[in-house]
C-alpha atoms as an extended CHARMM CRD file, in Angstrom:
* protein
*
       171  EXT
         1         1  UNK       CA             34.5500000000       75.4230000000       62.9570000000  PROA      1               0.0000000000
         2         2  UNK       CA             37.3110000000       78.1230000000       62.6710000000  PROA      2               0.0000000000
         3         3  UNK       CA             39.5730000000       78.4180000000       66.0110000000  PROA      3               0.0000000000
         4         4  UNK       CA             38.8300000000       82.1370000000       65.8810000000  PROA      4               0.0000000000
         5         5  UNK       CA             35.3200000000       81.5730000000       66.0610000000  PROA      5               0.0000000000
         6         6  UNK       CA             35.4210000000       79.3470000000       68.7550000000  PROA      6               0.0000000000
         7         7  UNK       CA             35.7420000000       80.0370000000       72.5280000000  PROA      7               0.0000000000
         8         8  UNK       CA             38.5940000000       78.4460000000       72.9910000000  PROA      8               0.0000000000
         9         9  UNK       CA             40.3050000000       79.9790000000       70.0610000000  PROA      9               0.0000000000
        10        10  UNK       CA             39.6090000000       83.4710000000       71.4330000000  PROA      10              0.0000000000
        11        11  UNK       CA             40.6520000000       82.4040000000       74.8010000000  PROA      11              0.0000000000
        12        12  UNK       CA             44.0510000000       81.4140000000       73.5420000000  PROA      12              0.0000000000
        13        13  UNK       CA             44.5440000000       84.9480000000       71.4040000000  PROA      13              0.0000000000
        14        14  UNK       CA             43.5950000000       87.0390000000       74.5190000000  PROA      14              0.0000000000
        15        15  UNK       CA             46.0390000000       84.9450000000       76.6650000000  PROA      15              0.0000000000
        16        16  UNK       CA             48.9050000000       85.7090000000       74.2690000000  PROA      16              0.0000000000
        17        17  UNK       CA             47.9600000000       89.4030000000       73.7070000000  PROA      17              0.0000000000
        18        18  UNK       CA             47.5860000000       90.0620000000       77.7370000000  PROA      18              0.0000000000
        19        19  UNK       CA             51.0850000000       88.6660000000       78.3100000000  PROA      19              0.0000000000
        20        20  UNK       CA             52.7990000000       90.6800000000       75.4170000000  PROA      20              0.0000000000
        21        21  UNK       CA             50.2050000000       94.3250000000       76.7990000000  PROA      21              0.0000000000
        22        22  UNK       CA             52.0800000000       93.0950000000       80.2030000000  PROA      22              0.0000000000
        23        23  UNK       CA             55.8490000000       93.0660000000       79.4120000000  PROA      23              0.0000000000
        24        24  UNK       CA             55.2990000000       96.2050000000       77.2330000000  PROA      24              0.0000000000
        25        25  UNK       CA             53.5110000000       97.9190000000       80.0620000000  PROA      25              0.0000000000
        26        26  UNK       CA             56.4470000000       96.6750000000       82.8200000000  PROA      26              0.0000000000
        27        27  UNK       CA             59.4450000000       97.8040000000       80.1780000000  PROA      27              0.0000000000
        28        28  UNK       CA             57.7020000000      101.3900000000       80.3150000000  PROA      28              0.0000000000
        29        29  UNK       CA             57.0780000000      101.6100000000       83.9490000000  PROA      29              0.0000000000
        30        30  UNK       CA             60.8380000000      100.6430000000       84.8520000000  PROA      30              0.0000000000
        31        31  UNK       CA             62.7260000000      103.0360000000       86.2690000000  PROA      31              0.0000000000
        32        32  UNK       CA             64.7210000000      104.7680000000       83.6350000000  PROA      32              0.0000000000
        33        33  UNK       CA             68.8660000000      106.4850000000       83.6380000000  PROA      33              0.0000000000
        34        34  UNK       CA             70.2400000000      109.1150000000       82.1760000000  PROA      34              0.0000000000
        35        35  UNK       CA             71.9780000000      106.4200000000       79.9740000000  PROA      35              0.0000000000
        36        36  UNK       CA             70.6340000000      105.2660000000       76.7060000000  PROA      36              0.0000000000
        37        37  UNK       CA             69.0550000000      102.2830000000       77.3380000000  PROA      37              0.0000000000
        38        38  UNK       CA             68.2500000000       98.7450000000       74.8790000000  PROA      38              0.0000000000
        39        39  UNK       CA             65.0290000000       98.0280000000       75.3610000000  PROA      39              0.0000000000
        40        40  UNK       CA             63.3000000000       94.3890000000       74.0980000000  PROA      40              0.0000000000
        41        41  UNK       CA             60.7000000000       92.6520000000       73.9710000000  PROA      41              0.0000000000
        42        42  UNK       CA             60.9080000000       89.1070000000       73.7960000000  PROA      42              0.0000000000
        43        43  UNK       CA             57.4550000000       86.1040000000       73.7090000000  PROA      43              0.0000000000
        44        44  UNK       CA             59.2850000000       83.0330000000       75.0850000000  PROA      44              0.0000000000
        45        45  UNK       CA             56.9940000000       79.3340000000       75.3010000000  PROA      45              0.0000000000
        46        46  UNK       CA             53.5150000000       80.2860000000       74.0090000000  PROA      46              0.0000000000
        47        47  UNK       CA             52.0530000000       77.0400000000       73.6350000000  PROA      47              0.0000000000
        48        48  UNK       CA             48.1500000000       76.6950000000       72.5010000000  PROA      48              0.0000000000
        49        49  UNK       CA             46.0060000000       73.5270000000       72.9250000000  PROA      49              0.0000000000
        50        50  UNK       CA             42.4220000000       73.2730000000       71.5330000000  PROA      50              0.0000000000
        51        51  UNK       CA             40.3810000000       69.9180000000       72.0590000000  PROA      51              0.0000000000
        52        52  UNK       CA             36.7420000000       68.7110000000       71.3970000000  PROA      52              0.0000000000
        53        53  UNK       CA             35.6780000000       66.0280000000       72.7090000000  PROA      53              0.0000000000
        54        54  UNK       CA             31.5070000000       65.8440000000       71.9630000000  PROA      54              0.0000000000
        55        55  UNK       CA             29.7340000000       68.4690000000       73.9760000000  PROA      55              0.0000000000
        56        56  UNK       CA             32.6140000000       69.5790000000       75.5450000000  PROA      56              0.0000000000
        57        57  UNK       CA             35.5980000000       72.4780000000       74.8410000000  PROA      57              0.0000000000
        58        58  UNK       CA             38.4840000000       72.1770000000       76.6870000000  PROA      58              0.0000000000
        59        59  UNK       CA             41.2880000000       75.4480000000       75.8840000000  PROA      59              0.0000000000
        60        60  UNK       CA             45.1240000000       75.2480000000       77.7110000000  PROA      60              0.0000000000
        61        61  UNK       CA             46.9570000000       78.7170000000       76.8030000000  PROA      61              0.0000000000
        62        62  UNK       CA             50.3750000000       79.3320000000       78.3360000000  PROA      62              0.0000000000
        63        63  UNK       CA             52.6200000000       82.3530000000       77.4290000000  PROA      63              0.0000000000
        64        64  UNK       CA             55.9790000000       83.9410000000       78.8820000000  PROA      64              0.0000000000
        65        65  UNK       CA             56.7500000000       87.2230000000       77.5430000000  PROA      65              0.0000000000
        66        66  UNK       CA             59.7080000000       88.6730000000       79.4840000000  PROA      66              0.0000000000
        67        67  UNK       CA             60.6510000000       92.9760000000       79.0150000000  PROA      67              0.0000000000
        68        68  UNK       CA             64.2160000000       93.7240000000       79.4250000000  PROA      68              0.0000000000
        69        69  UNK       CA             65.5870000000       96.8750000000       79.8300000000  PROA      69              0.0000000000
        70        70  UNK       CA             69.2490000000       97.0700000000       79.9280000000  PROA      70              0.0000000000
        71        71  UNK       CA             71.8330000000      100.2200000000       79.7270000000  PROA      71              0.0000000000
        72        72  UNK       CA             73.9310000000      100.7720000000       77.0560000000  PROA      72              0.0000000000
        73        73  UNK       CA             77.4850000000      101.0480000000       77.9290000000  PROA      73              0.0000000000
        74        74  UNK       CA             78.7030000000      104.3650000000       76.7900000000  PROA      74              0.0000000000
        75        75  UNK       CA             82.2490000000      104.8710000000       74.9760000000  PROA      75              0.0000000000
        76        76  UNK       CA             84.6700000000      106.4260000000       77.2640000000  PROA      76              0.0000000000
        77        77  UNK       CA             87.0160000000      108.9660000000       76.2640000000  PROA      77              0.0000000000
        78        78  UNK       CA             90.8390000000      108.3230000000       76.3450000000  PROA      78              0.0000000000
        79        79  UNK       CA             91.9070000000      110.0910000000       79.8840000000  PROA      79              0.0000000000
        80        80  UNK       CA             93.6620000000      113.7510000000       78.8920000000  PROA      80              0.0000000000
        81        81  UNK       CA             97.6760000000      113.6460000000       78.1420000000  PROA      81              0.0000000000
        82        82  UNK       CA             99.2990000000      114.9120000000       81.2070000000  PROA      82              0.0000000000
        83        83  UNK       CA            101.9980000000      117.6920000000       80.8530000000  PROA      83              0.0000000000
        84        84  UNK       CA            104.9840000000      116.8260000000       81.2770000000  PROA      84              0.0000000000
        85        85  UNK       CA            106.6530000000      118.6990000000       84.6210000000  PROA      85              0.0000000000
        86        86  UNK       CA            109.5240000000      121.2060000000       83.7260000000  PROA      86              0.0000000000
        87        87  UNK       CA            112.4510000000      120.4770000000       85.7920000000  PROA      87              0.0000000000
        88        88  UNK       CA            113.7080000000      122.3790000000       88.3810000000  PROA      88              0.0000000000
        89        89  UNK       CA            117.6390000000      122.9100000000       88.7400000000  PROA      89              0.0000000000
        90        90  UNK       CA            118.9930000000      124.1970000000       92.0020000000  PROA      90              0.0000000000
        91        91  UNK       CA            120.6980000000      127.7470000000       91.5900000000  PROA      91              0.0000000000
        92        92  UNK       CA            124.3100000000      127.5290000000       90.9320000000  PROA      92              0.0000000000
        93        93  UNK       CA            123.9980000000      124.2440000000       89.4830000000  PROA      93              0.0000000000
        94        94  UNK       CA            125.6680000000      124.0070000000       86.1540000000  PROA      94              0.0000000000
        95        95  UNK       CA            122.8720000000      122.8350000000       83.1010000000  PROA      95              0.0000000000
        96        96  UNK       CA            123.1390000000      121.5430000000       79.7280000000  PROA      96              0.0000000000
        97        97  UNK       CA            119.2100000000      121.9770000000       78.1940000000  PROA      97              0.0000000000
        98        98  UNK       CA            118.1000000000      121.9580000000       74.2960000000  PROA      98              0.0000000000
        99        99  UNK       CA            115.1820000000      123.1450000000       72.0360000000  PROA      99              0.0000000000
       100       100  UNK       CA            113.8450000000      125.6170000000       69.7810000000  PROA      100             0.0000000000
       101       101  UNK       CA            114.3920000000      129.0780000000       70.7290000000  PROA      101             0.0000000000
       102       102  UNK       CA            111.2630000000      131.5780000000       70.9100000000  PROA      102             0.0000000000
       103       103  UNK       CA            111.0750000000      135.0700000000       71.6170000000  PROA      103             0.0000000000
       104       104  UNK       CA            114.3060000000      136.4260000000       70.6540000000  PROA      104             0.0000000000
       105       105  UNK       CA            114.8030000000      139.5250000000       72.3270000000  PROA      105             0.0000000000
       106       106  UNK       CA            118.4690000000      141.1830000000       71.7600000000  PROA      106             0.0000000000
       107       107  UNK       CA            119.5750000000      144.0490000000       74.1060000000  PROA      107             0.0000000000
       108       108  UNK       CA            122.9800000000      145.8820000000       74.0420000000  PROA      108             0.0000000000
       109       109  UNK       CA            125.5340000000      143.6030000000       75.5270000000  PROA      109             0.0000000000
       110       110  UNK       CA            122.9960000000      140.4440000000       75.6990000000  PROA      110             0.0000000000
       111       111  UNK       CA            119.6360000000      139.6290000000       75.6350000000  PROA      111             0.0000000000
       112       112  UNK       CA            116.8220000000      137.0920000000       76.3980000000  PROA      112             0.0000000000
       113       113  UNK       CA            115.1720000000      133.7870000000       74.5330000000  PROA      113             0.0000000000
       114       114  UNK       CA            112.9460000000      131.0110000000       75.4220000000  PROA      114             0.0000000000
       115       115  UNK       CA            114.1390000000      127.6280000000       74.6020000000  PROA      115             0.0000000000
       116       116  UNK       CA            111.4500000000      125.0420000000       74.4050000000  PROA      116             0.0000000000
       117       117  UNK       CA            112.1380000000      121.6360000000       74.8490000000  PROA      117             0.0000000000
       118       118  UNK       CA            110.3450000000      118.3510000000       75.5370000000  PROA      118             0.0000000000
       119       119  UNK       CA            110.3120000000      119.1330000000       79.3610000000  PROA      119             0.0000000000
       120       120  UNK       CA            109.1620000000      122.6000000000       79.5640000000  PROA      120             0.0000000000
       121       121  UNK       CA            109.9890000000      125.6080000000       78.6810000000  PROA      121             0.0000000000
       122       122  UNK       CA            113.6590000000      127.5370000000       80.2850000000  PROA      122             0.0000000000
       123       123  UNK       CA            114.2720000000      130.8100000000       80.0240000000  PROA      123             0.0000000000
       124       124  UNK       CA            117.9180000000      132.3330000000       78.9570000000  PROA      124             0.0000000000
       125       125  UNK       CA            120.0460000000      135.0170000000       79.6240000000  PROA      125             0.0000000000
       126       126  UNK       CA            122.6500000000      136.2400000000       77.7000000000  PROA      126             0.0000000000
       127       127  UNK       CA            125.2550000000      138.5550000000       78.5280000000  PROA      127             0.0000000000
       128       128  UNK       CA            128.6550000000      139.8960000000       77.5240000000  PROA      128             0.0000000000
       129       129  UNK       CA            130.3250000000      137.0110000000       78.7630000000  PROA      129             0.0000000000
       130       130  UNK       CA            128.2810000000      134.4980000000       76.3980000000  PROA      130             0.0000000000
       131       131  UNK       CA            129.7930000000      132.7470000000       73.6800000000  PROA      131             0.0000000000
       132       132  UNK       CA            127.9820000000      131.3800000000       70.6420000000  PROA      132             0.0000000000
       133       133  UNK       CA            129.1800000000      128.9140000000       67.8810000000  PROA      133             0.0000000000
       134       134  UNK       CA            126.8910000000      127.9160000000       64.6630000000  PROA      134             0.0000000000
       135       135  UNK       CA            125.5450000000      129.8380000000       62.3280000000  PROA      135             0.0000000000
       136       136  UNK       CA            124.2440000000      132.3870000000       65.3670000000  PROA      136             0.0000000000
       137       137  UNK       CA            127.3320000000      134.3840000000       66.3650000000  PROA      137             0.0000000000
       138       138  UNK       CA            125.6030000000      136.8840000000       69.0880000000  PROA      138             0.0000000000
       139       139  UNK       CA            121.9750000000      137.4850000000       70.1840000000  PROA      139             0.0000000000
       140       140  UNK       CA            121.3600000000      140.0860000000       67.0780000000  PROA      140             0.0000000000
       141       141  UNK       CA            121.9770000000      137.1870000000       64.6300000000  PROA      141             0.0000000000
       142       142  UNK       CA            120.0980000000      134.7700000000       66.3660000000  PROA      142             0.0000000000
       143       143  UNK       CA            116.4220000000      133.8000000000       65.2060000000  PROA      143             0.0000000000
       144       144  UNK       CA            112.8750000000      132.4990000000       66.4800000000  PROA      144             0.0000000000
       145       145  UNK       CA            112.7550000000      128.7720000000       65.3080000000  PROA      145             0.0000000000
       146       146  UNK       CA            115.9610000000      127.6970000000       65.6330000000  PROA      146             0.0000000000
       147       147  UNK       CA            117.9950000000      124.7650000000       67.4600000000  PROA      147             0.0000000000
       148       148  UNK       CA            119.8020000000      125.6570000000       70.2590000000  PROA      148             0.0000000000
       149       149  UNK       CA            122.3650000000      124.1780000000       72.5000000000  PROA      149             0.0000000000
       150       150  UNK       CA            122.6990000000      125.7910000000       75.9430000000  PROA      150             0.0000000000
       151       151  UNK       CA            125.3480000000      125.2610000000       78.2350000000  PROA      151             0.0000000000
       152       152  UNK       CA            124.9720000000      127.9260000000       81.2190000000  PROA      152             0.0000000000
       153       153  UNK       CA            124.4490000000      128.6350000000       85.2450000000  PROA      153             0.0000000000
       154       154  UNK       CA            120.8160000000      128.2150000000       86.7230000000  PROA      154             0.0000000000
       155       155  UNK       CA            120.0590000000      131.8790000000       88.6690000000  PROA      155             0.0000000000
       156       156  UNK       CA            117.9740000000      132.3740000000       91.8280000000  PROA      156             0.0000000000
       157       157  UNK       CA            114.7740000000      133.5240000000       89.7950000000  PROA      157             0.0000000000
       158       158  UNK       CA            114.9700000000      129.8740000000       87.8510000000  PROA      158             0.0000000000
       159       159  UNK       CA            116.7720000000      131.2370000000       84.6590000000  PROA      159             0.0000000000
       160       160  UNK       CA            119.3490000000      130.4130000000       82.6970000000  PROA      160             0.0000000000
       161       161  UNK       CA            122.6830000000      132.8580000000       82.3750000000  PROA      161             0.0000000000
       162       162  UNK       CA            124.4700000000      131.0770000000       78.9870000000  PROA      162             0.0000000000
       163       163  UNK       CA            127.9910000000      130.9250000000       79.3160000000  PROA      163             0.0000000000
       164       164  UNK       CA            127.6430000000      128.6620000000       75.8200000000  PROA      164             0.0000000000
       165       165  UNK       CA            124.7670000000      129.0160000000       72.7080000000  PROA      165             0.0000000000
       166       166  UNK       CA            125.2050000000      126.9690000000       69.6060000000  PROA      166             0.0000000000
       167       167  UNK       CA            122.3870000000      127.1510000000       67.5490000000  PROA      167             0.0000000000
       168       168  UNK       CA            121.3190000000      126.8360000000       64.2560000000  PROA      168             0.0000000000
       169       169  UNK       CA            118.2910000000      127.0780000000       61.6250000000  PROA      169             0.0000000000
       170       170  UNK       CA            116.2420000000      123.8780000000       61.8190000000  PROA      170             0.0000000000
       171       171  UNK       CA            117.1390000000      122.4560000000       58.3330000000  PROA      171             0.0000000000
């Protein structure tokens, strides 16, 4: 006599079908996140146990099946680089500050340039009074791109009058 066609046999395949139907039916009732989730299924300690003793059929079935449903951690991006803060220099107060010079703008008797540096950005004011050294001798000979040296007097509007450029082409 085939288990299968038995009573008991049948009784011990529905036992471990209902408790597999269960978990899958409590893993898609559980509340779900926004957050992917990992979902499994897992049949943990299904035992069987036919016995015939003469007339009589006696069937012991156990099963565990347990859902889980657990969130995937997501990746987390590395927190933004924070700009760095561009000092601020009292008025009057003498300054030494050094960069890359950016839009050169030459004037009679002076001019204007941003020099960029790793703190910020300063901007420069040159007048008749100016002196320059390296390969830029005045404001119409000096270029976009270039290393400067600034030594000069912070103003009341946060600029810089040069008393000294040196600067250069970045070589």
């Amino acid at each position: 006599m085939g288990i299968l066609r038995s009573r008991v046999g049948l009784a011990v395949v529905g036992l471990l079908l209902v408790g597999s139907i269960s978990a899958a039916i409590a893993m898609l009732t559980a509340p779900h996140s926004a957050s992917p989730t990992l979902n499994a299924i897992t049949q943990r300690g299904a035992t069987a146990t036919a016995t015939h003793t003469g007339k009589t059929d006696t069937a012991t079935a156990t099963t565990q099946a347990v859902a889980t449903n657990t969130t995937a951690s997501q990746p987390t991006s590395p927190p933004a680089p924070t700009a760095q803060p561009t000092p601020t220099f009292a008025p009057g107060q003498s300054v030494d500050v050094s960069g890359k010079t950016a839009n050169v703008t030459s004037t009679s008797g002076g001019g204007t340039f941003t020099l960029r540096t790793r703190n910020g950005s300063f901007s420069i004011v040159v007048n008749g009074s100016t002196s320059f050294s390296g390969t830029a001798r005045d404001m119409a000979t000096l270029q976009n791109d270039w290393n400067a040296e600034v030594h000069g007097i912070v103003q009341n509007d946060g600029s810089i009058l040069a008393t000294e450029v040196n600067a250069n082409p970045d070589n």
